[in-house]
Coordinates of N, CA and C in Angstrom, one line a residue:
X80 N 187.4 100.1 13.1 CA 186.6 101.1 12.3 C 186.0 101.9 13.2
X81 N 186.4 103.1 12.6 CA 185.6 104.0 13.4 C 183.9 104.0 13.1
X82 N 183.6 104.9 13.8 CA 181.8 105.3 13.4 C 181.7 106.1 12.2
X83 N 182.4 106.8 11.8 CA 182.8 107.8 10.6 C 183.0 106.9 9.8
X84 N 183.7 105.7 9.5 CA 183.9 105.5 8.3 C 182.9 104.0 7.9
X85 N 182.2 103.6 9.1 CA 181.2 102.6 9.5 C 179.7 103.5 8.8
X86 N 179.2 104.7 9.1 CA 178.8 105.3 8.3 C 178.6 105.6 7.2
X87 N 179.9 106.1 6.7 CA 180.3 106.3 5.1 C 179.9 104.9 4.3
X88 N 180.2 103.9 4.7 CA 180.2 102.8 4.4 C 178.4 102.1 4.0
X89 N 178.2 102.8 5.1 CA 176.7 102.7 5.0 C 175.6 103.0 4.2
X90 N 176.5 104.3 3.8 CA 175.5 105.3 2.9 C 176.0 104.6 1.4
X91 N 177.1 104.2 1.0 CA 177.4 104.0 -0.3 C 176.6 103.1 -0.9
X92 N 175.7 102.6 -0.6 CA 174.7 101.4 -1.7 C 174.1 102.2 -2.2
X93 N 173.2 103.7 -1.1 CA 172.3 104.4 -1.7 C 172.8 105.8 -2.1
X94 N 174.0 105.9 -1.7 CA 174.5 107.1 -3.0 C 174.8 106.8 -4.4
X95 N 175.7 105.4 -4.5 CA 175.9 104.7 -5.8 C 174.4 104.8 -6.6
X96 N 173.3 104.5 -5.5 CA 172.0 104.5 -7.1 C 171.7 105.7 -7.3
X97 N 171.9 107.2 -6.7 CA 171.7 108.5 -7.2 C 171.9 108.6 -8.2
X98 N 171.3 109.3 -9.5 CA 171.5 109.8 -10.7 C 171.6 111.6 -10.4
X99 N 173.1 112.2 -11.2 CA 173.3 113.2 -10.5 C 171.9 114.4 -10.7
X100 N 171.0 114.4 -11.6 CA 169.7 115.2 -11.5 C 169.4 114.3 -10.1
X101 N 169.5 113.9 -9.4 CA 168.9 113.5 -8.0 C 169.8 113.8 -7.2
X102 N 170.9 113.7 -7.7 CA 171.6 114.4 -6.3 C 171.8 116.3 -6.2
X103 N 171.5 116.4 -7.1 CA 171.3 118.3 -8.0 C 170.1 118.6 -6.7
X104 N 168.9 118.0 -7.0 CA 167.8 118.0 -6.4 C 168.0 118.1 -4.9
X105 N 168.6 117.3 -4.4 CA 169.0 117.2 -2.8 C 169.5 118.5 -2.8
X106 N 170.4 118.6 -3.5 CA 172.0 120.0 -2.9 C 171.0 121.2 -3.4
X107 N 170.1 121.4 -4.2 CA 169.7 122.9 -4.4 C 168.3 123.0 -5.1
X108 N 167.6 121.5 -5.3 CA 166.2 121.7 -5.2 C 166.1 121.7 -6.8
X109 N 164.5 122.7 -7.4 CA 164.0 122.3 -8.8 C 164.9 123.0 -9.5
X110 N 165.9 124.2 -9.3 CA 166.7 124.9 -10.4 C 167.6 123.8 -10.6
X111 N 168.1 122.9 -9.2 CA 169.9 122.6 -9.6 C 169.5 121.7 -10.3
X112 N 168.2 120.5 -9.7 CA 168.2 119.2 -10.6 C 167.8 120.0 -12.5
X113 N 166.8 120.7 -12.5 CA 166.7 121.5 -14.2 C 168.3 121.3 -14.6
X114 N 168.9 122.5 -14.1 CA 170.6 122.5 -14.4 C 171.0 121.6 -15.3
X115 N 171.4 120.1 -14.1 CA 172.2 119.1 -14.4 C 171.2 118.8 -15.5
X116 N 170.3 118.5 -15.8 CA 169.3 117.8 -16.5 C 169.5 119.0 -18.3
X117 N 169.5 119.5 -18.5 CA 169.8 120.9 -18.9 C 171.7 120.2 -20.0
X118 N 172.7 120.4 -18.9 CA 173.9 119.9 -19.0 C 173.8 118.4 -19.5
X119 N 173.2 117.8 -19.0 CA 173.4 116.6 -19.6 C 173.2 116.4 -21.2
X120 N 172.2 117.0 -21.1 CA 171.6 117.4 -22.5 C 172.7 118.1 -23.8
X121 N 173.1 118.8 -22.8 CA 174.4 120.0 -23.5 C 175.4 118.7 -23.6
X122 N 175.9 118.1 -22.7 CA 177.0 117.3 -22.9 C 177.1 116.1 -24.5
X123 N 175.8 115.6 -24.5 CA 175.3 114.8 -25.6 C 174.8 115.3 -27.2
X124 N 175.2 117.0 -27.2 CA 174.9 117.6 -28.3 C 173.1 117.6 -28.5
X125 N 172.9 117.0 -27.4 CA 170.9 117.4 -27.7 C 170.2 119.0 -27.5
X126 N 171.1 119.7 -27.2 CA 171.0 121.2 -26.4 C 171.8 122.1 -26.7
X127 N 172.1 123.6 -26.8 CA 172.7 124.4 -27.3 C 172.0 125.4 -26.4
X128 N 172.8 126.7 -26.8 CA 172.4 128.2 -26.4 C 171.2 128.8 -27.7
X129 N 170.4 129.5 -27.1 CA 169.7 130.2 -27.8 C 170.1 131.6 -27.7
X130 N 169.3 132.3 -28.0 CA 169.8 133.8 -28.0 C 169.2 134.5 -26.8
X131 N 170.1 135.4 -25.9 CA 169.4 136.3 -25.1 C 169.6 135.2 -23.5
X132 N 170.2 134.1 -23.5 CA 170.3 133.2 -22.6 C 169.1 132.4 -22.4
X133 N 169.0 132.1 -23.5 CA 167.5 130.7 -23.9 C 168.7 129.5 -23.9
X134 N 167.7 128.5 -24.3 CA 168.5 127.2 -24.7 C 167.3 126.7 -25.9
X135 N 168.3 125.8 -26.7 CA 167.3 125.3 -27.8 C 167.6 123.9 -28.0
X136 N 166.7 123.4 -28.4 CA 167.1 121.9 -28.9 C 168.1 121.8 -30.2
X137 N 169.5 121.0 -30.5 CA 170.1 121.2 -32.0 C 169.9 119.6 -32.3
X138 N 169.2 118.7 -31.7 CA 169.0 117.7 -32.8 C 167.9 116.6 -31.9
X139 N 167.4 116.1 -32.6 CA 166.6 114.8 -31.8 C 167.2 114.3 -30.9
X140 N 166.7 113.6 -29.9 CA 167.5 112.5 -29.1 C 167.4 111.2 -29.8
X141 N 168.3 110.5 -29.5 CA 168.6 109.1 -30.8 C 167.9 107.9 -29.4
X142 N 168.3 106.6 -30.0 CA 167.2 105.4 -29.7 C 167.3 105.1 -28.7
X143 N 168.4 106.0 -27.6 CA 168.9 105.5 -26.2 C 168.2 106.5 -25.5
X144 N 167.1 107.4 -26.0 CA 166.1 108.2 -25.5 C 165.1 107.5 -24.1
X145 N 165.3 106.4 -24.4 CA 164.2 106.0 -23.4 C 164.8 105.0 -21.8
X146 N 166.1 105.4 -22.2 CA 166.9 105.3 -20.8 C 167.0 106.5 -19.8
X147 N 166.6 107.7 -20.7 CA 167.1 108.7 -20.2 C 166.2 109.1 -18.7
X148 N 166.4 110.0 -17.8 CA 165.8 110.1 -16.8 C 164.6 110.9 -17.3
X149 N 163.3 110.5 -16.7 CA 162.0 111.3 -17.2 C 162.3 113.2 -17.0
X150 N 163.0 113.6 -16.2 CA 163.3 114.9 -16.6 C 164.1 115.6 -17.4
X151 N 164.7 114.7 -17.7 CA 166.2 114.6 -18.9 C 164.8 115.0 -20.4
X152 N 164.2 113.8 -20.2 CA 163.6 114.0 -21.9 C 162.1 114.6 -21.7
X153 N 161.7 115.5 -20.5 CA 160.8 116.6 -20.5 C 161.4 117.9 -21.1
X154 N 162.7 117.9 -20.4 CA 163.6 119.3 -20.6 C 163.7 119.4 -22.6
X155 N 163.8 118.3 -22.8 CA 164.3 118.1 -24.5 C 162.9 118.3 -25.1
X156 N 162.0 117.9 -24.7 CA 160.6 118.1 -25.6 C 160.1 119.1 -25.1
X157 N 160.4 119.7 -24.0 CA 160.3 121.1 -23.7 C 160.3 122.2 -24.5
X158 N 161.9 122.0 -25.2 CA 162.5 123.0 -26.3 C 162.5 122.4 -27.4
X159 N 162.0 121.6 -27.7 CA 162.2 121.3 -29.3 C 161.4 121.7 -29.7
X160 N 160.7 122.7 -29.7 CA 159.7 123.8 -31.0 C 160.1 125.1 -30.0
X161 N 160.4 125.3 -29.0 CA 160.5 127.0 -28.1 C 161.2 126.8 -27.1
X162 N 162.5 127.5 -27.8 CA 163.1 127.9 -26.8 C 163.0 128.6 -25.7
X163 N 163.6 128.7 -24.4 CA 163.3 128.8 -23.1 C 164.1 129.2 -22.3
X164 N 164.4 130.3 -21.3 CA 165.4 130.3 -20.1 C 165.2 129.3 -19.2
X165 N 165.8 128.9 -17.9 CA 165.7 128.4 -17.4 C 164.3 128.8 -16.5
X166 N 164.1 130.0 -15.9 CA 163.0 130.0 -15.7 C 161.9 129.7 -15.6
X167 N 161.3 129.7 -17.0 CA 160.5 129.5 -17.9 C 160.4 128.2 -18.4
X168 N 161.5 127.3 -18.1 CA 161.2 125.7 -18.7 C 161.1 125.3 -16.9
X169 N 161.0 125.7 -16.2 CA 160.5 125.7 -14.6 C 159.3 125.6 -14.3
X170 N 158.2 126.4 -15.0 CA 157.0 126.5 -14.9 C 156.1 125.8 -16.1
X171 N 157.5 125.1 -16.9 CA 156.2 124.4 -18.4 C 155.6 123.1 -17.9
X172 N 154.5 122.6 -18.2 CA 153.9 121.7 -17.2 C 155.0 120.2 -17.5
X173 N 155.4 119.8 -18.5 CA 156.0 118.8 -18.6 C 157.3 118.5 -17.3
X174 N 158.0 119.5 -17.6 CA 159.0 119.6 -16.7 C 158.3 119.8 -15.2
X175 N 157.6 120.7 -15.2 CA 157.2 120.8 -13.7 C 156.7 119.8 -12.9
X176 N 156.1 118.8 -13.9 CA 155.5 117.1 -13.6 C 156.5 116.5 -12.9
X177 N 157.5 116.9 -14.1 CA 158.6 115.6 -13.8 C 159.2 115.7 -12.5
X178 N 159.8 117.2 -12.1 CA 160.0 117.5 -10.9 C 159.4 117.1 -9.7
X179 N 158.2 117.3 -9.3 CA 157.1 116.6 -8.5 C 157.1 115.4 -8.6
X180 N 157.8 114.5 -9.6 CA 157.7 113.1 -9.9 C 159.1 112.7 -8.7
X181 N 159.9 113.8 -9.0 CA 161.3 113.6 -8.7 C 161.4 113.5 -7.0
X182 N 160.4 114.4 -7.0 CA 160.4 115.0 -5.3 C 160.3 113.6 -4.2
X183 N 158.9 113.2 -5.5 CA 157.8 112.0 -4.7 C 158.9 111.0 -4.5
X184 N 159.8 110.7 -5.7 CA 161.0 109.4 -5.3 C 161.8 109.6 -4.9
X185 N 162.4 110.7 -4.1 CA 163.3 111.0 -3.2 C 162.7 111.1 -1.8
X186 N 161.6 111.5 -2.0 CA 160.9 111.5 -0.4 C 160.6 109.7 -0.3
X187 N 160.2 109.0 -0.7 CA 159.8 107.8 -0.8 C 160.9 107.3 -0.1
X188 N 162.3 107.3 -0.4 CA 163.7 107.4 -0.6 C 164.1 107.4 0.6
X189 N 163.2 108.2 1.4 CA 163.5 108.8 2.7 C 164.9 109.8 2.4
X190 N 164.9 110.6 1.4 CA 166.2 111.8 1.2 C 166.0 113.1 1.1
X191 N 164.2 113.3 1.1 CA 163.6 114.3 1.1 C 162.2 114.5 2.1
X192 N 162.4 115.7 2.8 CA 161.1 115.4 3.6 C 159.9 115.8 3.0
X193 N 158.7 115.5 3.7 CA 157.1 114.8 2.7 C 157.2 116.5 2.8
X194 N 156.6 117.5 3.0 CA 156.4 118.9 3.2 C 157.4 120.0 2.9
X195 N 158.6 119.9 3.6 CA 159.1 121.3 3.9 C 160.1 121.2 2.6
X196 N 160.9 122.0 2.0 CA 161.8 121.7 1.6 C 163.3 121.9 1.8
X197 N 164.5 121.3 1.0 CA 165.6 121.0 1.5 C 165.5 119.2 1.6
X198 N 166.1 118.7 2.6 CA 166.3 117.0 2.5 C 166.6 116.9 4.4
X199 N 165.9 115.5 4.2 CA 166.6 115.0 5.6 C 167.8 114.3 6.1
X200 N 168.0 114.2 7.5 CA 169.4 113.8 7.7 C 170.0 112.7 6.6
X201 N 169.2 112.0 6.4 CA 169.5 110.7 5.6 C 170.4 111.9 4.1
X202 N 169.7 112.5 3.4 CA 170.0 113.3 2.7 C 170.9 114.1 2.6
X203 N 171.2 114.8 3.9 CA 172.5 115.4 3.9 C 173.6 114.3 4.2
X204 N 173.4 113.1 4.9 CA 174.4 112.1 4.9 C 174.9 111.9 3.7
X205 N 174.0 111.6 2.9 CA 174.5 110.9 1.6 C 175.6 112.2 1.1
X206 N 175.1 113.4 1.2 CA 175.9 114.3 0.1 C 177.4 114.7 0.6
X207 N 177.0 114.3 1.9 CA 178.3 114.5 2.5 C 179.6 113.4 2.1
X208 N 178.7 112.0 2.2 CA 179.6 111.0 1.6 C 180.1 111.0 0.2
X209 N 179.1 111.6 -0.7 CA 179.4 112.1 -2.0 C 179.9 113.2 -2.3
X210 N 180.1 113.9 -1.7 CA 181.4 115.0 -1.5 C 183.1 114.7 -1.3
X211 N 182.8 113.8 0.0 CA 184.1 112.7 0.6 C 184.7 112.6 -0.4
X212 N 183.8 111.7 -1.3 CA 184.7 110.6 -2.7 C 184.8 111.1 -3.7
X213 N 184.2 112.4 -4.0 CA 184.6 113.3 -5.2 C 184.8 115.0 -4.8
X214 N 185.9 115.4 -4.6 CA 186.3 116.4 -4.5 C 185.9 117.6 -5.3
X215 N 185.6 118.7 -5.3 CA 185.3 119.8 -6.3 C 187.0 120.0 -7.4
X216 N 186.5 119.9 -8.4 CA 187.4 119.5 -9.3 C 188.2 121.1 -9.7
X217 N 189.5 121.1 -9.7 CA 189.9 122.5 -9.7 C 189.7 122.9 -11.5
X218 N 189.8 122.2 -12.6 CA 189.9 122.6 -13.8 C 188.9 121.0 -14.4
X219 N 188.7 121.1 -15.7 CA 187.9 120.0 -16.5 C 189.3 119.1 -17.3
X220 N 190.5 119.8 -17.3 CA 191.3 118.3 -17.5 C 191.5 117.1 -17.3
X221 N 191.2 116.4 -18.2 CA 191.1 114.9 -17.8 C 189.7 114.4 -17.6
X222 N 188.5 115.6 -17.6 CA 187.7 114.8 -17.0 C 186.8 114.2 -17.6
X223 N 186.0 113.3 -17.6 CA 184.8 112.8 -18.8 C 183.6 113.6 -18.2
X224 N 182.8 113.3 -19.7 CA 181.2 113.8 -19.2 C 180.2 113.5 -17.9
X225 N 180.7 112.6 -17.6 CA 179.8 112.4 -16.8 C 180.6 112.7 -15.4
X226 N 181.7 112.7 -15.3 CA 182.1 113.4 -14.4 C 182.0 114.7 -13.9
X227 N 181.9 115.7 -15.2 CA 181.8 117.2 -15.2 C 180.5 116.8 -14.7
X228 N 178.9 116.1 -15.1 CA 177.8 116.2 -14.4 C 177.8 116.2 -13.6
X229 N 178.7 114.9 -12.4 CA 178.7 114.7 -11.5 C 178.9 116.1 -10.5
X230 N 180.1 116.4 -11.3 CA 180.8 117.7 -10.3 C 179.8 119.0 -10.1
X231 N 179.2 119.5 -11.3 CA 177.6 120.4 -10.9 C 176.9 120.1 -10.4
X232 N 176.4 118.3 -10.3 CA 175.2 118.3 -9.3 C 175.5 118.2 -7.8
X233 N 177.0 118.2 -7.7 CA 177.2 118.0 -6.2 C 177.6 119.7 -5.7
X234 N 178.5 120.4 -6.6 CA 178.8 121.7 -6.6 C 177.8 122.9 -7.1
X235 N 177.4 122.8 -7.8 CA 176.7 123.7 -8.5 C 177.1 124.8 -9.4
X236 N 176.9 126.2 -9.2 CA 177.3 127.0 -10.1 C 179.1 127.2 -9.7
X237 N 179.6 126.6 -8.9 CA 180.9 127.1 -8.8 C 181.8 125.9 -9.8
X238 N 180.9 124.6 -9.9 CA 181.7 123.6 -10.7 C 181.0 124.1 -12.1
X239 N 179.9 124.6 -12.5 CA 179.7 125.1 -13.7 C 180.4 126.2 -14.1
X240 N 180.7 126.9 -13.5 CA 181.6 128.2 -14.4 C 183.2 127.2 -14.6
X241 N 183.6 126.5 -13.7 CA 185.0 126.5 -13.6 C 184.8 125.1 -15.0
X242 N 183.9 124.5 -14.8 CA 184.4 123.5 -16.1 C 183.2 123.4 -17.2
X243 N 182.6 124.7 -17.5 CA 181.6 124.8 -19.1 C 181.5 125.9 -18.8
X244 N 182.2 127.1 -18.3 CA 181.9 128.4 -18.3 C 181.3 129.0 -19.6
X245 N 181.8 128.8 -20.8 CA 181.0 129.4 -21.9 C 178.9 129.1 -22.2
X246 N 179.3 127.9 -21.8 CA 177.8 127.3 -21.6 C 176.6 128.1 -20.7
X247 N 177.3 127.7 -19.8 CA 176.9 128.6 -18.3 C 176.3 129.9 -18.6
X248 N 177.5 130.6 -19.5 CA 176.9 132.1 -19.7 C 175.8 132.4 -21.0
X249 N 176.0 131.6 -21.7 CA 175.2 132.0 -22.7 C 174.0 131.3 -22.5
X250 N 174.4 130.2 -22.1 CA 172.9 129.7 -21.3 C 171.9 129.9 -20.2
X251 N 172.6 131.6 -19.9 CA 171.9 131.5 -18.9 C 171.8 130.5 -17.6
X252 N 172.7 129.8 -17.1 CA 172.6 128.5 -16.1 C 173.3 129.7 -14.7
X253 N 174.2 130.3 -15.0 CA 174.7 130.9 -13.7 C 174.1 131.9 -13.6
X254 N 174.7 132.6 -12.6 CA 174.7 134.4 -12.4 C 174.3 134.8 -11.3
X255 N 173.8 136.1 -11.1 CA 173.5 136.3 -10.0 C 172.7 135.3 -9.4
X256 N 171.4 135.6 -10.0 CA 170.3 134.8 -9.5 C 170.2 133.2 -9.2
X257 N 171.0 132.8 -9.6 CA 171.6 131.1 -9.7 C 172.5 131.3 -8.4
X258 N 173.4 131.6 -8.3 CA 174.1 132.2 -7.1 C 173.2 132.2 -5.6
X259 N 172.8 133.5 -5.6 CA 171.9 133.6 -4.4 C 170.8 132.3 -4.4
X260 N 170.3 131.3 -5.2 CA 169.5 130.3 -4.8 C 170.2 129.6 -4.4
X261 N 171.9 128.9 -4.8 CA 172.4 127.9 -4.1 C 172.6 128.5 -2.9
X262 N 173.1 129.9 -2.9 CA 173.7 130.1 -0.9 C 172.2 129.9 -0.1
X263 N 170.7 129.9 -0.7 CA 170.0 129.8 0.2 C 169.9 128.2 0.3
X264 N 170.2 127.7 -0.7 CA 169.5 126.3 -0.6 C 170.9 125.4 0.4
X265 N 171.8 126.0 0.7 CA 173.0 125.1 0.9 C 172.6 125.4 2.5
X266 N 172.4 126.1 3.3 CA 171.6 126.0 4.5 C 172.8 126.4 5.4
X267 N 174.2 127.1 4.7 CA 175.2 127.3 5.1 C 176.5 126.3 4.8
X268 N 176.4 125.3 4.4 CA 177.3 124.4 4.2 C 178.6 124.6 3.4
X269 N 179.5 124.4 3.8 CA 180.8 125.1 3.0 C 181.0 123.9 1.8
X270 N 181.6 124.2 1.0 CA 181.9 124.1 -0.6 C 182.9 122.8 0.2
X271 N 183.2 122.0 -1.1 CA 184.6 121.1 -1.0 C 185.2 121.4 -1.6
X272 N 186.5 120.7 -1.4 CA 187.6 120.9 -2.4 C 188.7 120.3 -2.9
X273 N 189.4 120.2 -3.5 CA 190.5 119.1 -4.2 C 190.8 119.1 -5.2
X274 N 191.9 118.4 -5.5 CA 192.3 118.3 -7.2 C 191.6 117.4 -7.8
X275 N 192.1 116.1 -7.7 CA 191.5 115.0 -8.9 C 189.7 114.7 -8.7
X276 N 189.2 114.5 -9.4 CA 188.3 113.8 -9.5 C 187.5 112.7 -10.3
X277 N 187.0 111.7 -9.7 CA 186.9 110.4 -10.3 C 185.2 110.3 -10.0
X278 N 184.5 109.7 -11.1 CA 183.4 109.3 -10.3 C 183.3 107.7 -10.8
X279 N 182.7 106.9 -10.1 CA 182.1 105.7 -10.2 C 180.7 105.5 -10.9
X280 N 179.9 104.3 -10.6 CA 178.6 104.6 -11.1 C 177.8 104.9 -10.2
X281 N 176.8 106.2 -10.4 CA 176.2 107.1 -9.9 C 174.3 106.9 -10.4

């Protein structure tokens, strides 16, 4: 067994515990994590596009809401009575606090640095391991909601506009500003490529 295989096996326990919004935060920061939280609510039918590139709730959360990540619950609660776009959501108190807590948890896990933006060596290694196991899907055919969520967490706007183009456009989730943010956050790392996509427990 070579050193690359050994490193990949060592990374798997850590990466398998990461949720999609955590993966997204490591890849692209606060906005990326927020987009994944919004998308998870969209896939469950709880959030939809509003007017002018905003987002709005479509129905209350069900009895399983307690099992949702704190960020996802904060996004839904913030949109419950007041539609907003992604930029506005980022500065709403409950969402901002949930993002601070998320960064703190990733810092404790050794995946994000204490003060600087970005990710630690362990965080970069975790993303490489996940991308190696889950290539960017070419289409949404045959993908489960969980597969789509993980693809967007790993690949950002490129996956979002391939897998959910209408919602990405109508909900203001992708565009020139979002793509510029993605490029800055990626630190020059190349996109993955591939055909089939299947995710396990993440």
